XYZ file of C-alpha atoms in Angstrom:
604
model
C 3.062 -35.549 14.423
C 3.199 -34.933 18.005
C 0.202 -33.376 19.990
C 1.276 -31.063 23.159
C -0.093 -28.199 25.469
C 1.200 -25.424 26.916
C 1.926 -26.258 30.349
C -0.537 -23.417 32.248
C -3.339 -24.890 29.747
C -3.302 -28.853 30.682
C -6.889 -29.661 30.763
C -8.606 -33.082 29.051
C -8.819 -32.839 25.595
C -12.302 -33.940 25.437
C -13.393 -30.643 26.896
C -12.573 -29.323 23.381
C -15.919 -31.219 22.515
C -17.797 -28.552 24.577
C -16.984 -25.854 21.926
C -20.009 -26.526 19.551
C -22.456 -25.811 22.545
C -21.144 -22.456 24.171
C -22.387 -19.523 22.940
C -20.123 -16.012 22.201
C -20.822 -12.433 22.192
C -21.065 -10.320 19.194
C -19.047 -7.290 20.435
C -15.810 -6.073 18.808
C -12.191 -5.850 20.244
C -10.299 -3.467 22.016
C -6.903 -1.822 21.943
C -5.020 -1.770 24.925
C -1.283 0.298 25.568
C 1.073 -2.114 26.599
C 4.203 0.058 25.788
C 5.762 -0.545 29.342
C 4.380 -3.907 29.936
C 6.782 -4.715 26.494
C 9.883 -2.275 26.165
C 10.019 -1.061 29.593
C 12.156 1.815 29.021
C 13.641 0.767 26.110
C 11.654 2.516 23.300
C 14.529 4.624 21.472
C 14.315 1.484 18.700
C 13.071 1.292 15.342
C 12.050 -2.608 14.570
C 13.614 -3.834 11.443
C 13.191 -7.741 11.079
C 11.406 -10.600 12.960
C 12.688 -14.225 14.052
C 13.617 -16.521 16.644
C 17.418 -16.150 16.863
C 17.306 -18.078 20.467
C 15.219 -20.955 19.355
C 12.970 -20.712 22.443
C 9.857 -20.526 20.317
C 9.236 -16.570 21.320
C 9.624 -14.485 18.649
C 12.411 -11.901 19.199
C 12.674 -8.654 17.587
C 15.860 -7.284 15.689
C 15.791 -3.714 15.866
C 17.676 -0.241 14.938
C 19.314 2.105 17.337
C 21.642 4.895 18.101
C 20.485 6.875 14.919
C 20.912 3.277 12.639
C 24.597 2.559 14.186
C 23.315 -0.300 16.463
C 21.792 -3.495 15.434
C 20.130 -5.500 18.278
C 18.135 -8.242 19.429
C 15.155 -7.851 21.665
C 14.182 -11.416 22.914
C 10.508 -12.598 23.578
C 10.147 -13.450 27.044
C 6.915 -14.384 29.245
C 8.587 -11.810 31.867
C 8.085 -7.936 32.265
C 9.076 -6.921 29.993
C 7.738 -8.835 26.979
C 10.741 -7.882 24.836
C 14.393 -7.900 26.607
C 17.808 -6.563 26.096
C 19.697 -9.197 24.140
C 23.231 -9.379 22.109
C 23.811 -6.070 20.165
C 26.349 -4.702 17.707
C 27.436 -1.263 17.984
C 29.135 1.081 14.904
C 30.512 4.344 14.842
C 31.051 4.686 10.677
C 27.896 2.252 9.483
C 24.624 3.203 8.750
C 22.332 0.697 9.216
C 19.487 0.535 6.287
C 18.014 -3.167 6.676
C 18.553 -6.459 8.498
C 17.793 -10.094 7.142
C 18.084 -12.929 9.945
C 18.436 -16.559 8.927
C 21.092 -18.866 8.573
C 23.948 -17.790 6.183
C 26.132 -21.084 7.191
C 24.227 -24.057 7.523
C 25.039 -24.431 11.305
C 21.204 -24.280 12.209
C 21.561 -21.355 14.080
C 20.426 -17.962 12.971
C 22.491 -15.119 11.465
C 21.811 -11.402 11.390
C 22.889 -10.340 7.984
C 22.523 -5.918 7.602
C 23.025 -3.846 4.680
C 24.887 -0.326 5.628
C 24.744 2.210 3.137
C 28.180 2.451 0.859
C 29.167 5.662 -0.538
C 27.306 7.317 -3.056
C 23.488 6.779 -4.414
C 21.731 3.560 -3.616
C 25.389 1.298 -3.168
C 24.721 -1.246 -0.097
C 27.358 -3.319 1.777
C 26.207 -6.526 2.758
C 27.651 -7.596 6.491
C 26.786 -10.976 8.537
C 26.992 -10.858 12.189
C 27.352 -15.118 12.772
C 24.881 -16.083 15.620
C 25.439 -19.083 17.693
C 22.829 -20.292 20.189
C 22.185 -17.246 22.274
C 25.119 -14.935 21.207
C 25.573 -12.739 18.231
C 29.238 -12.325 16.834
C 29.825 -8.438 15.535
C 31.369 -7.694 12.261
C 34.523 -5.108 12.368
C 34.128 -2.026 10.608
C 37.581 -2.420 9.232
C 36.239 -6.077 7.486
C 35.542 -6.156 3.989
C 31.639 -6.718 3.394
C 30.758 -9.884 2.173
C 28.935 -8.297 -1.136
C 28.407 -4.774 -2.578
C 25.429 -4.195 -4.358
C 22.695 -1.630 -5.446
C 19.825 -1.693 -3.150
C 18.669 -3.799 -0.223
C 18.700 -7.958 -1.484
C 16.018 -10.492 -1.294
C 16.114 -13.586 1.146
C 15.440 -16.606 -0.707
C 16.803 -20.191 -1.019
C 17.945 -20.425 -4.509
C 19.495 -23.967 -4.458
C 17.348 -25.802 -1.809
C 19.539 -26.511 0.787
C 17.914 -24.911 3.306
C 20.876 -21.749 3.658
C 19.395 -18.978 2.956
C 20.635 -16.641 -0.109
C 20.527 -13.444 -1.587
C 19.417 -11.768 -4.793
C 20.079 -7.998 -5.610
C 21.969 -5.912 -8.253
C 25.279 -5.858 -8.880
C 27.223 -2.678 -8.599
C 27.280 -2.960 -12.432
C 23.971 -3.364 -12.411
C 23.361 -6.759 -13.412
C 20.771 -9.351 -11.631
C 22.674 -11.839 -9.260
C 21.884 -14.622 -7.059
C 24.714 -14.836 -3.742
C 24.433 -18.591 -2.965
C 25.691 -19.410 0.857
C 27.395 -22.654 1.485
C 27.859 -24.701 4.766
C 31.272 -23.923 6.223
C 33.782 -27.100 5.918
C 36.765 -27.004 8.806
C 35.271 -24.655 10.797
C 35.784 -21.971 7.738
C 33.116 -19.916 6.071
C 33.281 -19.624 2.404
C 32.539 -16.383 0.149
C 29.044 -16.824 -1.629
C 29.207 -18.436 -5.126
C 27.716 -15.743 -7.874
C 24.832 -16.616 -9.873
C 24.071 -14.138 -12.649
C 20.423 -14.212 -13.685
C 19.045 -14.198 -17.187
C 18.464 -11.045 -18.576
C 16.220 -10.967 -21.701
C 14.847 -7.984 -20.903
C 16.028 -4.274 -21.104
C 14.338 -2.693 -18.110
C 16.363 -2.040 -14.716
C 15.201 -3.188 -11.411
C 12.866 -0.749 -9.325
C 14.948 1.145 -6.289
C 13.392 0.387 -3.569
C 11.761 -2.789 -5.102
C 9.171 -4.936 -3.896
C 10.766 -8.432 -5.274
C 9.156 -11.354 -3.645
C 9.673 -14.809 -3.382
C 6.080 -16.462 -3.418
C 4.123 -19.493 -4.922
C 1.846 -17.367 -7.474
C 1.190 -20.774 -9.589
C 0.136 -23.315 -6.825
C 2.458 -25.602 -7.610
C 4.170 -25.327 -4.249
C 7.325 -24.030 -5.905
C 8.643 -20.478 -4.836
C 8.378 -17.927 -7.797
C 10.525 -14.844 -8.485
C 8.430 -11.909 -8.377
C 10.373 -8.559 -9.872
C 9.772 -4.970 -9.926
C 11.085 -3.220 -12.516
C 10.810 0.411 -13.546
C 8.339 -0.333 -16.136
C 6.300 -3.407 -15.216
C 6.770 -6.273 -13.267
C 8.233 -10.279 -14.197
C 7.189 -13.402 -13.050
C 9.818 -16.158 -13.065
C 8.771 -19.556 -12.313
C 10.826 -21.769 -10.204
C 12.249 -24.502 -11.261
C 12.992 -28.076 -9.716
C 14.872 -30.251 -8.733
C 18.322 -28.034 -9.235
C 16.863 -24.860 -8.085
C 16.790 -21.610 -10.245
C 13.632 -19.944 -12.161
C 12.121 -19.675 -16.105
C 10.627 -16.263 -17.031
C 6.925 -17.099 -16.941
C 5.202 -13.578 -18.152
C 5.131 -9.800 -17.336
C 2.336 -7.835 -15.756
C 1.800 -4.218 -17.094
C 2.385 -1.868 -14.275
C -1.094 -0.209 -13.020
C -1.796 3.082 -14.427
C -0.716 4.804 -11.015
C 2.768 4.462 -12.064
C 2.076 7.479 -14.768
C 2.143 10.844 -13.239
C 1.663 9.456 -9.641
C 3.800 6.984 -7.214
C 3.207 3.247 -7.061
C 3.796 1.809 -3.925
C 5.329 -1.784 -3.318
C 3.601 -4.679 -3.639
C 2.332 -7.582 -1.191
C 0.826 -10.499 -1.620
C -1.999 -11.877 0.055
C -5.224 -14.023 0.248
C -7.567 -11.313 0.184
C -11.016 -13.272 -1.017
C -9.848 -16.155 1.071
C -9.968 -18.561 -1.956
C -6.778 -19.975 -1.513
C -5.142 -17.076 -4.407
C -2.779 -14.811 -3.526
C -3.004 -11.471 -4.901
C -1.088 -8.931 -5.598
C -2.009 -5.742 -3.839
C -0.634 -2.312 -4.890
C -0.950 1.025 -3.213
C -1.070 3.976 -5.521
C -1.496 7.448 -5.588
C -2.559 9.177 -9.125
C -0.908 12.539 -8.313
C 2.172 13.488 -7.085
C 0.495 15.038 -4.181
C -1.246 11.713 -3.006
C -4.487 13.539 -2.779
C -5.980 10.613 -4.715
C -4.997 7.683 -3.653
C -6.567 4.420 -3.473
C -5.441 0.346 -3.448
C -5.271 -1.734 -6.655
C -5.859 -5.860 -6.688
C -4.227 -7.743 -9.914
C -7.125 -10.566 -10.457
C -8.077 -11.969 -13.466
C -5.018 -11.023 -15.903
C -6.442 -7.233 -14.810
C -5.610 -4.807 -11.795
C -9.087 -3.338 -10.413
C -9.297 -0.535 -8.208
C -10.839 -0.963 -4.735
C -11.436 2.766 -4.728
C -10.857 3.264 -0.794
C -12.612 5.569 0.935
C -9.919 8.233 2.729
C -12.556 10.511 3.786
C -12.407 10.350 7.557
C -15.559 11.336 10.024
C -14.731 14.959 9.545
C -14.602 14.431 5.874
C -11.226 15.230 5.643
C -9.311 13.974 2.701
C -6.033 11.457 3.799
C -3.633 10.305 1.319
C -0.855 8.083 1.130
C 2.797 9.527 2.265
C 4.620 10.757 -0.325
C 7.562 8.782 -1.162
C 11.097 10.383 -0.049
C 14.257 8.740 -0.828
C 16.048 11.027 2.433
C 12.917 9.533 4.967
C 13.991 5.790 6.220
C 10.017 5.555 6.825
C 9.248 7.107 3.692
C 11.394 5.180 1.225
C 7.759 3.976 -0.273
C 4.319 3.549 -0.150
C 4.164 0.177 2.185
C 1.591 -2.052 3.140
C 1.491 -4.469 5.809
C -0.998 -7.470 6.036
C -2.057 -9.540 8.928
C -5.572 -11.140 10.345
C -6.272 -8.006 13.122
C -10.058 -9.676 13.958
C -9.529 -13.217 13.029
C -12.183 -13.341 10.466
C -9.945 -15.267 8.138
C -9.625 -12.396 5.853
C -5.925 -10.596 6.196
C -6.369 -6.558 7.101
C -3.781 -3.969 6.371
C -2.062 -1.516 8.012
C -1.198 1.672 6.082
C 0.227 5.237 7.268
C -1.685 8.209 6.029
C -1.076 11.591 5.985
C -3.159 15.054 5.892
C -1.538 18.612 5.811
C 1.567 17.501 6.673
C -0.052 15.067 9.572
C 0.531 11.376 9.770
C -1.180 8.864 11.356
C -1.534 4.802 11.165
C -4.793 3.329 10.572
C -6.321 0.098 10.022
C -7.718 -1.159 7.007
C -10.744 -3.778 7.830
C -11.249 -6.467 4.924
C -14.774 -6.295 4.224
C -17.568 -7.143 1.543
C -17.593 -5.133 -1.637
C -20.937 -3.618 -2.435
C -19.748 -1.136 -4.744
C -20.613 -1.820 -8.614
C -16.903 -0.066 -9.000
C -14.997 -3.217 -7.364
C -15.828 -4.960 -10.685
C -15.030 -8.857 -10.374
C -13.995 -8.150 -6.494
C -15.580 -9.285 -3.755
C -13.743 -7.712 -1.122
C -12.395 -4.839 -0.629
C -10.916 -2.444 2.537
C -12.659 0.039 4.371
C -10.714 2.596 7.194
C -11.401 1.852 10.579
C -10.306 5.296 11.753
C -10.934 4.979 15.367
C -9.539 1.433 15.631
C -6.191 3.003 17.015
C -6.985 6.001 18.059
C -6.032 7.760 20.022
C -2.551 6.195 20.344
C -1.785 6.215 16.947
C -1.242 9.763 16.294
C 1.838 11.018 14.812
C 2.920 7.406 13.932
C 4.911 6.762 10.985
C 5.003 3.197 10.595
C 3.299 0.246 12.199
C 3.418 -3.797 11.881
C 1.606 -6.473 13.448
C 3.126 -8.597 16.573
C 1.812 -11.459 18.501
C 3.048 -10.617 21.553
C 1.413 -13.126 23.924
C 1.693 -15.474 21.422
C -2.340 -16.772 21.985
C -2.436 -16.210 18.144
C -3.889 -12.701 18.365
C -2.069 -10.353 16.571
C -1.243 -7.042 18.465
C 0.419 -3.811 16.802
C 3.620 -2.277 17.247
C 4.168 1.485 15.869
C 6.830 3.990 15.622
C 5.919 7.282 17.124
C 7.549 10.733 15.884
C 8.884 12.749 18.131
C 10.389 16.122 18.349
C 13.954 14.675 18.234
C 13.956 10.634 17.427
C 11.078 8.169 17.464
C 9.058 6.088 20.230
C 8.035 2.622 20.144
C 4.364 2.125 21.047
C 3.114 -1.257 21.579
C -0.333 -2.217 21.710
C -2.881 -5.382 22.504
C -5.425 -6.706 20.714
C -7.666 -7.845 22.991
C -10.716 -9.343 21.035
C -13.905 -9.915 23.728
C -15.119 -12.607 21.677
C -13.824 -15.735 21.005
C -12.238 -16.171 17.691
C -10.288 -19.435 16.652
C -6.920 -19.518 15.028
C -4.388 -21.748 13.407
C -0.758 -20.650 13.735
C 2.136 -22.328 11.260
C 5.491 -22.199 11.383
C 8.015 -23.558 8.413
C 11.596 -23.819 9.711
C 14.412 -24.828 7.879
C 15.227 -28.496 9.296
C 19.002 -28.105 10.124
C 20.278 -28.964 13.208
C 22.954 -28.940 15.119
C 24.216 -31.493 18.067
C 26.156 -29.142 19.789
C 24.455 -26.396 21.410
C 23.050 -26.195 25.092
C 20.095 -28.602 26.074
C 17.935 -26.019 27.901
C 13.792 -26.023 28.591
C 12.356 -23.199 26.382
C 9.964 -20.454 28.505
C 6.751 -22.729 27.392
C 8.455 -25.823 29.600
C 9.564 -28.020 26.583
C 12.877 -29.304 25.445
C 14.411 -26.826 23.638
C 15.307 -28.281 20.105
C 16.967 -26.690 17.456
C 15.190 -27.340 13.779
C 16.630 -24.580 11.819
C 15.323 -21.044 11.351
C 12.766 -19.384 9.613
C 12.773 -20.256 6.057
C 11.145 -17.871 2.826
C 8.778 -19.030 0.115
C 7.212 -22.350 1.363
C 3.406 -21.743 0.594
C 0.408 -22.953 3.552
C -3.070 -23.169 3.058
C -5.819 -24.535 4.710
C -9.553 -26.247 3.940
C -12.170 -26.167 6.914
C -15.971 -25.664 7.049
C -18.060 -22.428 8.964
C -20.443 -22.941 11.130
C -23.111 -22.418 8.133
C -21.272 -25.218 6.806
C -19.699 -23.647 4.024
C -16.527 -24.664 2.965
C -13.387 -22.314 3.907
C -10.129 -22.476 2.115
C -7.215 -19.824 2.659
C -3.874 -19.576 1.761
C -0.127 -17.817 2.565
C 3.222 -17.318 2.338
C 5.917 -17.489 4.577
C 8.561 -14.346 4.305
C 8.055 -13.467 1.092
C 9.702 -10.396 1.176
C 12.710 -8.756 3.153
C 14.122 -5.430 2.129
C 13.141 -2.055 2.977
C 10.771 -2.401 6.362
C 8.630 -5.185 5.047
C 8.121 -6.716 8.530
C 7.135 -9.575 7.438
C 6.150 -12.079 10.633
C 8.405 -15.497 10.770
C 4.823 -17.210 11.187
C 1.439 -17.619 9.575
C -2.130 -17.047 11.368
C -5.446 -18.430 9.858
C -7.902 -16.214 11.409
C -10.671 -19.270 11.569
C -13.740 -16.743 12.982
C -15.977 -18.196 15.574
C -15.839 -21.729 13.956
C -14.838 -24.120 16.539
C -14.547 -27.047 14.395
C -11.662 -29.241 13.440
C -9.313 -27.706 10.276
C -10.352 -30.229 8.075
C -6.499 -29.994 6.092
C -3.421 -27.790 6.561
C -1.155 -28.101 3.762
C 2.509 -26.892 3.571
C 4.161 -27.123 0.454
C 7.783 -26.011 -1.158
C 10.316 -27.299 -3.662
C 7.645 -29.189 -5.686
C 6.663 -31.185 -2.469
C 3.692 -30.877 -0.173
C 2.271 -32.819 2.966
C -1.225 -32.406 4.453
C -2.190 -33.036 7.719
C -5.796 -33.458 8.719
C -8.233 -32.771 11.784
C -6.126 -30.165 13.561
C -7.310 -28.616 16.505
C -8.182 -25.063 16.481
C -6.154 -22.702 18.515
C -2.759 -24.626 17.896
C 0.469 -23.457 17.025
C 2.140 -25.986 14.109
C 5.858 -26.391 13.799
C 6.376 -27.933 10.267
C 10.247 -29.180 9.580
C 10.038 -30.614 5.868
C 13.122 -32.383 6.388
C 14.058 -34.461 3.853
C 12.925 -31.977 1.635
C 12.546 -34.525 -1.357
C 10.434 -37.018 1.255
C 7.614 -35.562 2.314
C 6.339 -38.210 4.397
C 9.014 -37.568 6.779
C 8.537 -34.222 7.235
C 7.749 -33.651 10.895
C 5.183 -31.232 12.691
C 4.177 -30.569 15.965
C 1.215 -29.294 17.680
C 0.666 -26.830 20.507
C -2.713 -26.059 21.357
C -3.197 -23.030 23.261
C -6.862 -22.795 24.859
C -9.454 -20.302 23.981
C -11.974 -18.591 26.240
C -14.745 -21.111 25.318
C -12.612 -23.803 25.959
C -11.576 -22.499 29.402
C -15.214 -21.667 29.756
C -16.225 -25.175 29.267
C -13.652 -26.373 31.733
C -14.873 -24.595 34.182
C -18.933 -25.280 33.853
C -17.872 -29.336 33.521
C -15.775 -28.763 36.941
C -18.868 -26.833 38.384
C -21.207 -29.644 36.822
C -18.454 -32.090 38.368
C -18.616 -30.072 41.689
C -22.489 -30.290 42.095
C -23.083 -34.142 41.062
C -19.843 -34.771 43.781
C -21.847 -32.675 46.408
C -25.200 -34.765 45.763
C -23.400 -37.748 45.995
C -22.428 -36.896 49.315
C -25.133 -35.435 50.518
C -26.987 -38.373 49.502
C -24.293 -40.722 50.780
C -24.636 -39.031 54.361
C -28.068 -39.684 54.351
C -27.995 -43.151 53.187
C -25.381 -43.638 56.099
C -27.795 -41.650 59.055
C -30.718 -44.008 57.938
C -28.672 -47.058 57.803
C -27.467 -46.113 61.782
C -30.637 -45.859 62.361
C -31.836 -48.956 61.175
C -29.075 -50.876 62.765
C -30.688 -49.034 66.248
C -33.859 -50.106 65.689
C -32.546 -53.756 64.910
C -30.271 -53.787 67.975
C -33.449 -52.889 70.111
C -35.319 -55.421 68.777
C -33.223 -58.252 69.512
C -32.592 -57.259 73.327
C -36.443 -56.725 73.965
C -36.915 -60.176 72.516
C -34.554 -61.771 74.633
C -35.881 -60.395 77.956
């Protein structure tokens, strides 16, 4: 493992030892509007996915523009604006519905897969804009699509070769895997097609919330499928890849007479278990909404209070297939306050008014929570007043400092407008940020430096499915254990970040251990410095001892305060030394003068 500091933060590592002696305030956070700083004048975009396209360790945003006819990359930057215009592909006939960045040809460079509405119904055509080090080749509209399917695909690595594959429904209604391979002699081959075993008659749901996520803690990603009647869990198999059926989960009662939203998977109780979270409406108009969590073989209703401070009742937005932002009820997770527990962003409606709110993960003190120890509380003013009229939101780290900010899509009279807000925590919370890459390399790329001053290297692209977990000890001496999945979903604007941020609260202790696992293999690193970003390259996949990791430390306010305090103490000590030295020199001069006078007097 390599330990490095960000260029603007070089200071003695022993300053970290002062963390335990510096107090922190107990105030909450603040939201700052940084739309102009982030986007400049370019706000007519819709975020579709996130990733590091140009391998500069600053994450980019893949957006849709021009009424879903243009796909463009906004490069992350340290300069204003923080998201700068990158390559784009414009089309006249295409209506783009989704974007999935990833390496589909094994050249270690990120490609941009996108789906286009194809004919009538739910048919989608899949195209790929092949990428290079900093460019994107635009597919022509007259080219044949790579795949035609029903609904949008799920990105995964089926055969464990670090090249992204797809899962979806064929036009005949069959479950299929499309397996992409390395290009040979500069030519890309069509994907191999594998039909999935189908022992059930239930159709897969469209829009769906399929996921590639390790649910049984064996460090092999499992396949979670949402059907029209229930959920299916297929365990990942090794060593040749593939999946075998495990069990079914009965759909929640919200599917009867109301609406069931998209499932997401979060470690709600910070115990290492990735739980299925489902937003539901118990009636057609979503006036009776709640959030269910599948725990202990049962769905538990958290009985979320959707009445605001004025006693007005809010609910989830009623699904509408004709509206891209309301195809399904969607929650997006992230640790907003870095207390370790993941929070939620949700769009609610009231009397045709829509607004995005933060749902904070708090201790559940209600008997109605049953076995659940945590629940979610709507923080009505956490994003106010900027979130009025917003129809979608997701988390994003603009400053690469581990603190999750928010990107909001605001509905205007004619179109939409992007809004960016910085989450400015006024207390010093700690974190660990983890990124797992494919490990593929390309030696023909240009040799450059990243904006952070490090030698630019290509370690591949972000990988869907790895399980990441950590163990640490709180200030009270209690053990803390958290887990997360990287890029478990990719369809219908799921907007998962390509990295995992674990909030550690105000615990300044070293992280006892951090484990990364995939393909039934894992490796554990111990004694990690808090406030650090860890990049893991799991290659070769079957030899975890050879997996590489780089750790980049981001200084917290406590560290900077410690350095300032230490520097002040050193200056005071230096000043005292200079004063004492000058005093001693003066006394020595007087003494020598007296000695010289005594000598001449005796000589006379």
